[in-house]
Tab-separated table of C-alpha atoms in Angstrom:
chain	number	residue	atom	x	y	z
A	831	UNK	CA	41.769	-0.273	12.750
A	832	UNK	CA	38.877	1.315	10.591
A	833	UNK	CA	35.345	-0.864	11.665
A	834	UNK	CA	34.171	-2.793	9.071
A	835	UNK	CA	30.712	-2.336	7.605
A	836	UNK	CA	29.564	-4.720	10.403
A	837	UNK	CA	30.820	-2.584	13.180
A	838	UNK	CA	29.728	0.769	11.877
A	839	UNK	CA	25.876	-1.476	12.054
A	840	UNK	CA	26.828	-2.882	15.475
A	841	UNK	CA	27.907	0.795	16.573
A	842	UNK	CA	24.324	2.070	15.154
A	843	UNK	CA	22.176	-0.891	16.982
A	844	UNK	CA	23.639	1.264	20.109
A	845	UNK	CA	21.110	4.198	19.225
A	846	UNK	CA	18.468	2.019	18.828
A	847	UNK	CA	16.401	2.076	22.020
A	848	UNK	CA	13.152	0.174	23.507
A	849	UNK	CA	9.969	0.860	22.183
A	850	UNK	CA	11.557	2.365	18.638
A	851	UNK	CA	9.646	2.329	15.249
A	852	UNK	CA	12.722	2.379	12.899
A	853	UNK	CA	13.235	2.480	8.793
A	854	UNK	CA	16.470	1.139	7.809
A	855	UNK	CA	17.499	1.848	4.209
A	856	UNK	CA	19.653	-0.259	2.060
A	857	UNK	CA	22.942	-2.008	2.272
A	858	UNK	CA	24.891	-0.998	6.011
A	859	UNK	CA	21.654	0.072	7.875
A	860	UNK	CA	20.077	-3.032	7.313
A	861	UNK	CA	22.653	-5.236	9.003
A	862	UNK	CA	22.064	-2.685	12.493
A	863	UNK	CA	18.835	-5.018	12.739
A	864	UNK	CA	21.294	-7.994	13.702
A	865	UNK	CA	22.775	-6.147	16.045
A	866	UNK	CA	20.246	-4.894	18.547
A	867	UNK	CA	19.632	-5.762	21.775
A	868	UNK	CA	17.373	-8.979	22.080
A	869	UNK	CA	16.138	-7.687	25.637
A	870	UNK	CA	14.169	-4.581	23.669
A	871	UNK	CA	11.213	-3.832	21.803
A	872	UNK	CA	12.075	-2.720	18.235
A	873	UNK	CA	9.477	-2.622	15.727
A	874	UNK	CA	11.467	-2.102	12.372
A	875	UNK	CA	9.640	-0.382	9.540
A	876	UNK	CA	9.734	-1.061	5.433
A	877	UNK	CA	7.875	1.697	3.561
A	878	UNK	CA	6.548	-0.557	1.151
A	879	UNK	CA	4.131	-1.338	3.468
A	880	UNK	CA	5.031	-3.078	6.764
A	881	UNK	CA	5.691	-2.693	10.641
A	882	UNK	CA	7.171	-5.391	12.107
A	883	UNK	CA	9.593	-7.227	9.494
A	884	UNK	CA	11.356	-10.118	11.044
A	885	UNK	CA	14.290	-11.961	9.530
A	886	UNK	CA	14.293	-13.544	5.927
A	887	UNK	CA	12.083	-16.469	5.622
A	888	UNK	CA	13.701	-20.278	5.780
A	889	UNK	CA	14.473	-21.665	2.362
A	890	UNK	CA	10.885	-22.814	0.584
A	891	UNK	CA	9.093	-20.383	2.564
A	892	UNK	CA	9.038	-17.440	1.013
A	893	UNK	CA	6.042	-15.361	-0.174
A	894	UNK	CA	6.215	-13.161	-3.415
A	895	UNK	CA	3.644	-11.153	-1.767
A	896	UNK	CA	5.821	-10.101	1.050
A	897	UNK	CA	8.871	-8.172	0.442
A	898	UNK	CA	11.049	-5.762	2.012
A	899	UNK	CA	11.933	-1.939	0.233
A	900	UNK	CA	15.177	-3.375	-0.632
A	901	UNK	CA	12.459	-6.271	-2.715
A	902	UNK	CA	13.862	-8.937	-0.838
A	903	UNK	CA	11.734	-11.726	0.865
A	904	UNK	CA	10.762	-11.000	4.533
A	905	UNK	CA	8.965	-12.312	7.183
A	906	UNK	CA	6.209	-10.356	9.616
A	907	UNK	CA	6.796	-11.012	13.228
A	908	UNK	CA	3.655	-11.427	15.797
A	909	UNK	CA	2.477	-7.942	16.118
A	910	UNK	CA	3.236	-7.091	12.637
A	911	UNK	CA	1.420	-5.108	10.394
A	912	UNK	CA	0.388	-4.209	6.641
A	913	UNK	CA	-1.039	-1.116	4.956
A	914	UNK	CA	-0.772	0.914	1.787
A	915	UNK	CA	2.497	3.169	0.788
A	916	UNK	CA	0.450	6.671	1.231
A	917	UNK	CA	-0.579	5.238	5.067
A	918	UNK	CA	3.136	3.980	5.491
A	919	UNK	CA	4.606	7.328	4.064
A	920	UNK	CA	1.920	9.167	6.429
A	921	UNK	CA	3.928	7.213	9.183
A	922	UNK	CA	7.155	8.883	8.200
A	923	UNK	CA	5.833	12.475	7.306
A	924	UNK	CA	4.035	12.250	10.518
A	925	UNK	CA	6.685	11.937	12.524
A	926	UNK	CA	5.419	8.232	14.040
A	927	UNK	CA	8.981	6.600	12.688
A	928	UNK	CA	11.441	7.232	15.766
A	929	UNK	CA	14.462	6.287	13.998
A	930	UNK	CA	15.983	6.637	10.483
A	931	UNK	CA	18.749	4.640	9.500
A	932	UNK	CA	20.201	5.354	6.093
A	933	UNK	CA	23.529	5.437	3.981
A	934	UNK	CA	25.270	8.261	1.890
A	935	UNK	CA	27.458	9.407	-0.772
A	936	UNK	CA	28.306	12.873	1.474
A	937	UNK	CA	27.406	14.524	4.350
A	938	UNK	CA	28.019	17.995	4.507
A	939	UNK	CA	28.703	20.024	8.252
A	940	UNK	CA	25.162	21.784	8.054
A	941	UNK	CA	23.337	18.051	7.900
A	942	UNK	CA	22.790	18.205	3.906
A	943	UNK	CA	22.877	14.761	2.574
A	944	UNK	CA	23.580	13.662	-1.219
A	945	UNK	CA	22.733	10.176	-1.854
A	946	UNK	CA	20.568	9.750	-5.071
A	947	UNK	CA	22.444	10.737	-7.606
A	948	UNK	CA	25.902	11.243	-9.591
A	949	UNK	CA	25.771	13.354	-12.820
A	950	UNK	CA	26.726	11.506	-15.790
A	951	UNK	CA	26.000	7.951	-14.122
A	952	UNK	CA	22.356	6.174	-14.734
A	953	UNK	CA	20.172	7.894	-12.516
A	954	UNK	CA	18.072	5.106	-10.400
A	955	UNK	CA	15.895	7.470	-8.286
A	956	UNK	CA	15.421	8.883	-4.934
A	957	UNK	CA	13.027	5.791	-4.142
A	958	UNK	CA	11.585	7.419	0.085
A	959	UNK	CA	15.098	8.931	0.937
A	960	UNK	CA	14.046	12.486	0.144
A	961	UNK	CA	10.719	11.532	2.213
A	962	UNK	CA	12.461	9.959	5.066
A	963	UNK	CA	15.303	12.526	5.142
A	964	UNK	CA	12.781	15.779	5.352
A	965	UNK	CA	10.123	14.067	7.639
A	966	UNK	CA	12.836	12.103	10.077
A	967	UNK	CA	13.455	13.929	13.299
A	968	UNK	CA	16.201	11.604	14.244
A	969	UNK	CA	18.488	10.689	11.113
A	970	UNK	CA	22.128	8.512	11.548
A	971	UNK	CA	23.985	7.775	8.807
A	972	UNK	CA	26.174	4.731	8.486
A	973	UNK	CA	28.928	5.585	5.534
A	974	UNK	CA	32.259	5.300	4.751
A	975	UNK	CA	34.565	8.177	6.023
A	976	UNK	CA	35.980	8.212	2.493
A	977	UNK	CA	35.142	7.195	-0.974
A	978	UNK	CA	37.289	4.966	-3.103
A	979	UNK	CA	39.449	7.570	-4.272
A	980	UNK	CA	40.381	8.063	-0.113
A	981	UNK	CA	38.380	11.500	-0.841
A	982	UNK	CA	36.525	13.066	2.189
A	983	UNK	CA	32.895	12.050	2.164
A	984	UNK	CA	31.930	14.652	5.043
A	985	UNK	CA	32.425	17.928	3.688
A	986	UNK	CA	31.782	21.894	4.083
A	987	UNK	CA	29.316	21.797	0.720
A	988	UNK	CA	27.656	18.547	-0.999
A	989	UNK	CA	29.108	18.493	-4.279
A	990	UNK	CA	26.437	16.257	-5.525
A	991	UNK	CA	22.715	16.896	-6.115
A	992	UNK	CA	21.089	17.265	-2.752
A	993	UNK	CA	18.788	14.274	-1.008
A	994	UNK	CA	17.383	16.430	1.948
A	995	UNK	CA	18.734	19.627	3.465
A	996	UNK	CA	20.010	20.245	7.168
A	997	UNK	CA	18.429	16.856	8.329
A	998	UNK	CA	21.104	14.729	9.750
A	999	UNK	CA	21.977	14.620	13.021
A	1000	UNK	CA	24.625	11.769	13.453
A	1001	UNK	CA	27.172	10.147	11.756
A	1002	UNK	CA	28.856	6.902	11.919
A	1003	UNK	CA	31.211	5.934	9.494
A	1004	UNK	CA	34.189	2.945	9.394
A	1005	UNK	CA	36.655	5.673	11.322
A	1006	UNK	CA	34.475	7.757	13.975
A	1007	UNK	CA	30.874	8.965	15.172
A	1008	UNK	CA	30.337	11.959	14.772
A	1009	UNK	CA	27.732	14.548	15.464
A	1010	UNK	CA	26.470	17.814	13.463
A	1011	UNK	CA	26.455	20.628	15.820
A	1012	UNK	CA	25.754	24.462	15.047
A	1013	UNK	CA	27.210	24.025	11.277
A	1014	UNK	CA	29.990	21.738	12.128
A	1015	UNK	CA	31.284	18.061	12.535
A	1016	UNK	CA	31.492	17.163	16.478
A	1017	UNK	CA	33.518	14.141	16.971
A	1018	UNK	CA	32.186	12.180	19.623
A	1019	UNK	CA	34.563	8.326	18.928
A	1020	UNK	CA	36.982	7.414	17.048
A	1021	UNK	CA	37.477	3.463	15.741
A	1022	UNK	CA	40.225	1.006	17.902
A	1023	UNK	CA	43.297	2.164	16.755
A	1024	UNK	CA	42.024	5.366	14.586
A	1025	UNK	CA	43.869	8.365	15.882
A	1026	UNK	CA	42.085	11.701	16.060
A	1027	UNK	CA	45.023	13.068	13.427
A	1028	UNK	CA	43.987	10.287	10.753
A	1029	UNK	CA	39.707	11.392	11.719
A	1030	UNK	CA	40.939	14.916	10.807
A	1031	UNK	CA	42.630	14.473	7.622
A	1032	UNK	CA	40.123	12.253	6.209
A	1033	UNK	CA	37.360	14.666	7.215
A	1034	UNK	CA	37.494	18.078	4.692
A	1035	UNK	CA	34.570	19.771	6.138
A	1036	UNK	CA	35.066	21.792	9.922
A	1037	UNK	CA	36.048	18.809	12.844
A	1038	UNK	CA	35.530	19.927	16.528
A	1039	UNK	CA	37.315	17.807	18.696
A	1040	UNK	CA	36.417	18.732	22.390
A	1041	UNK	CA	39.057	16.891	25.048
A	1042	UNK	CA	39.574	13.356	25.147
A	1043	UNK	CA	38.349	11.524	22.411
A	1044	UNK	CA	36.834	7.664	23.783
A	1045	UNK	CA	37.545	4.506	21.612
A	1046	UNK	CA	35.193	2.565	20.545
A	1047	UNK	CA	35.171	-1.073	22.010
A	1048	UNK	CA	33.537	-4.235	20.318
B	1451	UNK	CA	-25.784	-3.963	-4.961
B	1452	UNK	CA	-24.190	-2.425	-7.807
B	1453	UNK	CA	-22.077	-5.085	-9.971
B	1454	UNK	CA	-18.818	-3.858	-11.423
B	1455	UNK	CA	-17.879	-7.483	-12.554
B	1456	UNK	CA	-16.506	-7.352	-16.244
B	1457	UNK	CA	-15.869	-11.255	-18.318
B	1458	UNK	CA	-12.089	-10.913	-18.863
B	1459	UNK	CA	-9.233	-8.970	-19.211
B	1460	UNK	CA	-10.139	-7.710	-22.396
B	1461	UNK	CA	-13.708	-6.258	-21.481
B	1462	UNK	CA	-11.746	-4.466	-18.533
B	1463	UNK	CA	-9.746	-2.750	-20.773
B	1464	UNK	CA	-12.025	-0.994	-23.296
B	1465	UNK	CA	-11.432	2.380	-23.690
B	1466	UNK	CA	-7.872	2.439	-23.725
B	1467	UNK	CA	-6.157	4.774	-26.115
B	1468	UNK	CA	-2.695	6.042	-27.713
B	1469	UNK	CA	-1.487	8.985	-25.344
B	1470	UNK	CA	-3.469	8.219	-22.181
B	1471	UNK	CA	-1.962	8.223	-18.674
B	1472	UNK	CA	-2.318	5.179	-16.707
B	1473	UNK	CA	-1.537	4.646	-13.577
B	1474	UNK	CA	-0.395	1.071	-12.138
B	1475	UNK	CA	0.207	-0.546	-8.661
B	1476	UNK	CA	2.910	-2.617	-7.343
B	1477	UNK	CA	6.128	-2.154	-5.866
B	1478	UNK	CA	9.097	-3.661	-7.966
B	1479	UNK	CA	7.268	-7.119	-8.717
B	1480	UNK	CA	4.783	-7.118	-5.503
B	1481	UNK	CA	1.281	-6.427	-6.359
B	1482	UNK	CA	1.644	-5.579	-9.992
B	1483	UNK	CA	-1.882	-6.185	-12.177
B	1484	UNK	CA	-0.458	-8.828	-14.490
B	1485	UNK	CA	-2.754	-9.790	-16.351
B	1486	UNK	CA	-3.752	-6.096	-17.491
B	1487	UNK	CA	-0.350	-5.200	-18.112
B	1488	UNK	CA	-0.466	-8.613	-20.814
B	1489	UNK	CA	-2.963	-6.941	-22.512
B	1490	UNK	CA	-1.869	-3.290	-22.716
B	1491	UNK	CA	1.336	-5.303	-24.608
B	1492	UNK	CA	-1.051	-6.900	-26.627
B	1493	UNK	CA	-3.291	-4.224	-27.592
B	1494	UNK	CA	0.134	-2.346	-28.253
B	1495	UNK	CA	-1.556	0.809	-27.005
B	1496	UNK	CA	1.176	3.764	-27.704
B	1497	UNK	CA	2.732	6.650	-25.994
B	1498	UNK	CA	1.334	6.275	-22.754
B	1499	UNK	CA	2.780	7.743	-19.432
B	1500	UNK	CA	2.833	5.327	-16.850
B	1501	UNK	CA	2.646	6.524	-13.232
B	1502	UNK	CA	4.072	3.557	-11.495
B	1503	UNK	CA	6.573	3.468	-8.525
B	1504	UNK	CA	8.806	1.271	-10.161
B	1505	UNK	CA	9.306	0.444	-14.156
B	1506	UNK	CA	9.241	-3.609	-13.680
B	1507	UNK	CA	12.312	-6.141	-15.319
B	1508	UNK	CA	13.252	-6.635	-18.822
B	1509	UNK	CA	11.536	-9.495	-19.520
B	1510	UNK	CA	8.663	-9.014	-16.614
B	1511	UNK	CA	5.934	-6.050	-15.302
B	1512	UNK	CA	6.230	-2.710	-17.189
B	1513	UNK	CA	9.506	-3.574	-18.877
B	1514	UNK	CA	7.380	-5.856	-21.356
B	1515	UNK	CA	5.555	-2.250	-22.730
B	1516	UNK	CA	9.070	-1.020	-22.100
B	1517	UNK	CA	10.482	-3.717	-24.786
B	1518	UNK	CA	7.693	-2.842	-27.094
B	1519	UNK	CA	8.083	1.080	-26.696
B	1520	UNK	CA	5.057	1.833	-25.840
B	1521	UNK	CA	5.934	4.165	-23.139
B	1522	UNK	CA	6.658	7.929	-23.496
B	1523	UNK	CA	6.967	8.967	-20.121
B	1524	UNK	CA	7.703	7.238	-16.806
B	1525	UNK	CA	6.315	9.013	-13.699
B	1526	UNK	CA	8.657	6.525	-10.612
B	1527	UNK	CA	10.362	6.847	-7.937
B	1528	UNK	CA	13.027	4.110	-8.415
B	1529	UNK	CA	13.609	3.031	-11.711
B	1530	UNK	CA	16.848	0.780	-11.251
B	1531	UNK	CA	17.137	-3.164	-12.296
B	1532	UNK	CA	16.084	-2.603	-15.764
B	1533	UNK	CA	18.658	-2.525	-18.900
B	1534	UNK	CA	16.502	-1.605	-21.413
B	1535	UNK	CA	15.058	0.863	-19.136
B	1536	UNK	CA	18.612	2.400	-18.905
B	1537	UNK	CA	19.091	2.264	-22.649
B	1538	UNK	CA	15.760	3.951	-23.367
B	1539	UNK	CA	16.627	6.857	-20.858
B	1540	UNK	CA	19.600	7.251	-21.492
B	1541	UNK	CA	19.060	7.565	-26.054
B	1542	UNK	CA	16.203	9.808	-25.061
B	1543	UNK	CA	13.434	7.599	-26.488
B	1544	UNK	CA	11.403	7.682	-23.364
B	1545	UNK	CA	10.815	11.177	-20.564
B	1546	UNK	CA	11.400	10.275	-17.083
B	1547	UNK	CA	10.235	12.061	-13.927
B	1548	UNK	CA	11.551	10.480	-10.996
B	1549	UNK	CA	9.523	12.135	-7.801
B	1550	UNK	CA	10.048	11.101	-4.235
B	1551	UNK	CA	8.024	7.895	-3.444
B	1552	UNK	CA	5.873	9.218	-0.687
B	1553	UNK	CA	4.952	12.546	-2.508
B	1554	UNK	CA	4.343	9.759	-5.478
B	1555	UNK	CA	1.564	7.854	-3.089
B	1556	UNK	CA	0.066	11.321	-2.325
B	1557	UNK	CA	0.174	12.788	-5.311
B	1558	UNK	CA	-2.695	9.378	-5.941
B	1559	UNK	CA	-4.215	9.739	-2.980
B	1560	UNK	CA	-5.249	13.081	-3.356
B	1561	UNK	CA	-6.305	12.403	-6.910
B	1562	UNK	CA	-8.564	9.973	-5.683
B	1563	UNK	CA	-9.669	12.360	-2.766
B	1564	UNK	CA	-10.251	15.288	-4.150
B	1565	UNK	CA	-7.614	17.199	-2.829
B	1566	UNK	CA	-5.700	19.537	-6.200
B	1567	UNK	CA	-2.604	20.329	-4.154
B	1568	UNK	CA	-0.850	19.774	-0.906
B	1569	UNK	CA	2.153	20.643	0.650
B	1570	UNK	CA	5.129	18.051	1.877
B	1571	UNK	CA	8.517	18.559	3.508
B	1572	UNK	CA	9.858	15.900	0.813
B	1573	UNK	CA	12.160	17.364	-1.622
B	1574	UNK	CA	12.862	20.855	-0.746
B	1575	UNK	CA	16.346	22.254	-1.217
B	1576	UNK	CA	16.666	19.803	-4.073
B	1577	UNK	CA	16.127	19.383	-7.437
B	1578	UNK	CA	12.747	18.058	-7.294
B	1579	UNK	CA	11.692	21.014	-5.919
B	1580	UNK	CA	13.177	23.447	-8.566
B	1581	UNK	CA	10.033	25.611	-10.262
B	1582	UNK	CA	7.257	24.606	-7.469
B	1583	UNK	CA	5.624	26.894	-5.427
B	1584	UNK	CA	7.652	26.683	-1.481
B	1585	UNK	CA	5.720	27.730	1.863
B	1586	UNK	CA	6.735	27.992	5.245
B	1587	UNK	CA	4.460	25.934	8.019
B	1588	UNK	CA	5.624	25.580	11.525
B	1589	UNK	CA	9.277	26.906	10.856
B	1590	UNK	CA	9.520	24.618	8.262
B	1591	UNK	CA	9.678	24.604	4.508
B	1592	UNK	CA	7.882	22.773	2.002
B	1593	UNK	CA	6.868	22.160	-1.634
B	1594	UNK	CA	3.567	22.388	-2.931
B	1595	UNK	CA	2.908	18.783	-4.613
B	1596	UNK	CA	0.025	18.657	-6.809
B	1597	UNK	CA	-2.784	15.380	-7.496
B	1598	UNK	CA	-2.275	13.288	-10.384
B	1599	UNK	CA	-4.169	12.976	-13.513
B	1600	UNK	CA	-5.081	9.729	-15.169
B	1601	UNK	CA	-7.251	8.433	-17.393
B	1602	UNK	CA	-7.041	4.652	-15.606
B	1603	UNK	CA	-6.115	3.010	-12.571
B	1604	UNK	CA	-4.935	-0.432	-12.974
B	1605	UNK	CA	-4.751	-2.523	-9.652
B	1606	UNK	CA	-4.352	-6.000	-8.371
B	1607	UNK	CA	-5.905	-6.946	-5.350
B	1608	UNK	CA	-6.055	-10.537	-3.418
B	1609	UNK	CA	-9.634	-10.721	-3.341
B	1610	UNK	CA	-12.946	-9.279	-4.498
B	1611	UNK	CA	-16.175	-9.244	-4.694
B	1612	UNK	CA	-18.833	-8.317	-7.391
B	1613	UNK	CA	-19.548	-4.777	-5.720
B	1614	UNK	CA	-15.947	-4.163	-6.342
B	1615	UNK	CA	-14.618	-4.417	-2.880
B	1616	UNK	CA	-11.068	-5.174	-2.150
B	1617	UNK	CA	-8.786	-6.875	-0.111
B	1618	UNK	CA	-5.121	-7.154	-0.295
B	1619	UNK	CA	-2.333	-9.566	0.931
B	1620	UNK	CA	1.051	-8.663	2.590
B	1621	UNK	CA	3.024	-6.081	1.067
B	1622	UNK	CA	1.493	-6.432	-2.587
B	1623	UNK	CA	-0.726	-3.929	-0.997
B	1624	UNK	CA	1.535	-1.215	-1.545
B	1625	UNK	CA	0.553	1.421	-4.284
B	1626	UNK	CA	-2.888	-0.053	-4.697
B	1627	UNK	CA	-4.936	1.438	-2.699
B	1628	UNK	CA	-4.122	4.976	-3.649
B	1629	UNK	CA	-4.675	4.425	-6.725
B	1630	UNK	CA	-8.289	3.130	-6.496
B	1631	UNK	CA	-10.352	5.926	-7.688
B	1632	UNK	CA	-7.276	8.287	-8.896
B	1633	UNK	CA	-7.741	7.921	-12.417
B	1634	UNK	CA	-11.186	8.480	-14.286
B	1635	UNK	CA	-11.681	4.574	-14.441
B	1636	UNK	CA	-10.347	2.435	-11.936
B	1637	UNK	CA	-9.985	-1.130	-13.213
B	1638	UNK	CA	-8.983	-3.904	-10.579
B	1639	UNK	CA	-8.022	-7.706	-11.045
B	1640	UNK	CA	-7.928	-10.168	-8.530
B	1641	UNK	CA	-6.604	-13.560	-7.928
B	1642	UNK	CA	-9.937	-14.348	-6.099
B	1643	UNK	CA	-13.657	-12.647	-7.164
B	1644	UNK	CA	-16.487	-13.649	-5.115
B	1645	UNK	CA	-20.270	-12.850	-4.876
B	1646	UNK	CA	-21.201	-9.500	-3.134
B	1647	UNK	CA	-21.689	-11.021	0.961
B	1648	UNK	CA	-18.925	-13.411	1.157
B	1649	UNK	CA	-16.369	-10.630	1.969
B	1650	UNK	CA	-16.966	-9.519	5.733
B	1651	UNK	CA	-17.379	-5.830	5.166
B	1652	UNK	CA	-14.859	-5.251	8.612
B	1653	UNK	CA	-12.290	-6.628	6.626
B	1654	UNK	CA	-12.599	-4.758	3.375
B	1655	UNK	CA	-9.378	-2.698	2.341
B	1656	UNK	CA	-11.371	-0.350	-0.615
B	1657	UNK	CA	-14.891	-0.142	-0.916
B	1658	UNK	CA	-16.328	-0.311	-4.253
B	1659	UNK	CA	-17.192	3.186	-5.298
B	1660	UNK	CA	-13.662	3.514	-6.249
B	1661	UNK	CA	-13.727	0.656	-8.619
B	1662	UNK	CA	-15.581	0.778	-12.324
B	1663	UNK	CA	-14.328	-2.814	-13.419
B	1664	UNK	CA	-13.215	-5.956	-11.619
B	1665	UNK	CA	-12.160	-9.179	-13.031
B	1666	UNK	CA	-11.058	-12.239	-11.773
B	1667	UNK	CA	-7.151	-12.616	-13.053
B	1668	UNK	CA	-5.456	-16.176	-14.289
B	1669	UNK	CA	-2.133	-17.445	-14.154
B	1670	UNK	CA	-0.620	-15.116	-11.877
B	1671	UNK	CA	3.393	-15.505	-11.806
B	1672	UNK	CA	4.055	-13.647	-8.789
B	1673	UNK	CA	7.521	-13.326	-9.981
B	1674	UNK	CA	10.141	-12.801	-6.796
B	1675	UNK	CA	12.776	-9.985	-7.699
B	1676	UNK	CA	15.219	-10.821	-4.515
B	1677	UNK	CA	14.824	-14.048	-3.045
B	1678	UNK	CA	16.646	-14.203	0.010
B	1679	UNK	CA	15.853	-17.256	2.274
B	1680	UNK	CA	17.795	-18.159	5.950
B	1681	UNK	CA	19.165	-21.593	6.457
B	1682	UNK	CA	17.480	-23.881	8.459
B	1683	UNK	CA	19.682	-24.973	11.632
């Protein structure tokens, strides 16, 4: 059965190892943070201006003067800190962030990402993705194999305007992980139940599948 | 000590003017200067380009010059959550430039530093980067950026002191501080103003050469945009 946008975060908390600095973007990636490993040190990143965000704050407690990117209330944990957006954008360029942790509207095999904007639809802005996606030296991202219309979201060419170009490096998505090697889409797992047949016909860009393909297991 | 203390909101503001660029702190809601964003609505200053990451809510931040139209071009780099935002867009009443958030903070910081032009990986390969000048460094590409130019700064800081020092709170830090000393006059308001020696000069964020004008601000809202809270067990 294809994960559901729980297990493609609980598959992603796997990459995240001790003594990371990591920026999760919006919607999937930020669930990964409930899945990691309580017996590391993770320091998770917002670029609005803190290192160090811990879980939302208990009803009554919140502060309007600390938010996540996403604008949502936040808490700092005991280590945290707090600085301005060119310091915190510094930390990405820089190359300080260890892990980037974002979503997509397509992936293409050469690690070209689209996920800003969609001609003829209200265009909300790029917000850090284009910053995170050219600076980042690791990049997953956590999509859906397919869009609504069961149309391949991992392609040969990005149909829609570009975020970053050849910058990702990993892919998980509700059917497989998957990895971008020399031009092309490595598949590494497939989801319980997802057969390497159903991976390849829901993936239009070039799939290498090397030998045995593992399961995931939850 | 050099005072930069102004009385109110409305001595902070003189000099403002139809067609000026102005350049505003905050992220979505956090840190936004409230109480000089009241009176740009009031003085119903016209065709101004706001440099701002984010264009406020219909009925809160930026979207109350928004309402009024007194904006003519929006320099962000997330502009979502805002209807009347989308309608003005969209009818071609108001320019947008939407530039990638971290070349955004630069593009102040080197304003404010003195620095015409750099170069950042952000962007390239994209629109963004389509008629800017692209260089090679260390095998990689980038896209030459270039400093902002404003006329003001408007920021809102937690505390400050006559000399115009500033210190922030939490995440409403944000945008502020690159901003101090970007545009020609940097105007700050604070939810706290003390006299110069009660800040411990360790602690201070922005020293005062960057401000011209600080004021102490009233009523602040502090409007949440996303409250999400955790049950208690």
């Amino acid at each position: 059965m294809a994960l559901s946008k729980e297990q493609i975060a609980q598959r992603i908390a796997k990459e995240v190892k001790d003594g990371y600095y990591v920026n999760l973007g919006i919607g999937i990636p930020t669930l990964v943070a409930n899945f990691v490993r309580n017996d590391i040190s993770v320091e998770f990143q917002s670029e609005n201006g803190v290192l160090g965000m811990g879980p939302f704050p208990f009803e009554g407690e919140e502060d309007p003067d600390l938010i996540n990117a996403g604008k949502q209330t936040i808490t700092a944990l005991p280590g945290a800190s707090f600085f301005d957006s060119a310091m915190s954008f510094g930390m990405i360029r820089g190359q300080h962030v260890d892990l980037t942790i974002l979503g997509a509207m397509e992936v293409s095999q050469n690690g070209d990402i689209a996920n800003w904007k969609i001609p003829g639809k209200m265009v909300k802005g790029m917000g850090g993705a284009m910053d995170l996606v050219a600076s980042a030296e690791n990049i997953i991202v956590a999509m859906m194999h397919t869009n609504r219309e069961g149309e391949s979201k991992l392609l040969k060419e990005c149909s829609l305007p570009l975020t970053g170009v050849n910058c990702v490096k990993k892919i998980v998505t509700n059917l497989a992980v998957l990895e971008i090697v020399d031009g092309k889409f490595l598949l590494l797992e497939r989801a319980p139940g997802v057969s390497v047949e159903e991976i390849q016909k829901a993936t239009e860009g070039d799939l290498i599948v090397k030998g045995d393909i593992i399961e995931m297991k939850f | 000590m050099i005072k930069k203390t102004v009385a109110n909101v409305r001595e902070a503001c003189e000099g403002i003017a139809d067609g000026m660029t102005f350049m505003l702190g905050g992220f979505g809601l956090c840190g936004i200067p409230e109480n000089i964003i009241s009176e740009l609505v009031r003085r119903n200053v016209q065709n101004v380009t706001c440099i701002s990451n984010n264009a406020g809510v219909d009925d809160f931040g930026l979207g109350l010059l928004l309402k009024k139209h007194q904006i003519k071009k929006m320099i962000s780099s997330y502009v979502g959550e805002n209807a009347e935002f989308e309608r003005q867009m969209l009818n071609g009443e108001m320019e947008v430039e939407l530039i990638p958030q971290g070349t955004l903070a630069q593009r102040c910081e080197a304003a404010r530093s003195g620095i015409p032009a750099f170069y950042t990986p952000a962007g390239y390969g994209t629109e963004v980067a389509e008629g800017k000048e692209t260089r090679e460094f260390r095998g990689k590409m980038h896209v030459m950026e270039k400093a902002f130019e404003a006329d003001f700064s408007f920021v809102k800081a937690w505390k400050g002191d006559e000399a115009g020092n500033l210190i922030f709170k939490g995440t409403a830090r944000n945008f502020n501080p690159a901003m101090c000393g970007a545009g020609k006059i940097t105007v700050a308001e604070v939810e706290e103003l003390v006299p110069a020696g009660q800040l411990d000069p360790n602690q201070i964020h922005i020293p005062g050469i960057f401000i011209q004008r600080i004021f102490q601000g009233e009523n602040y809202e502090k409007r949440i945009e996303q409250l999400t809270v955790r049950k208690r067990n």
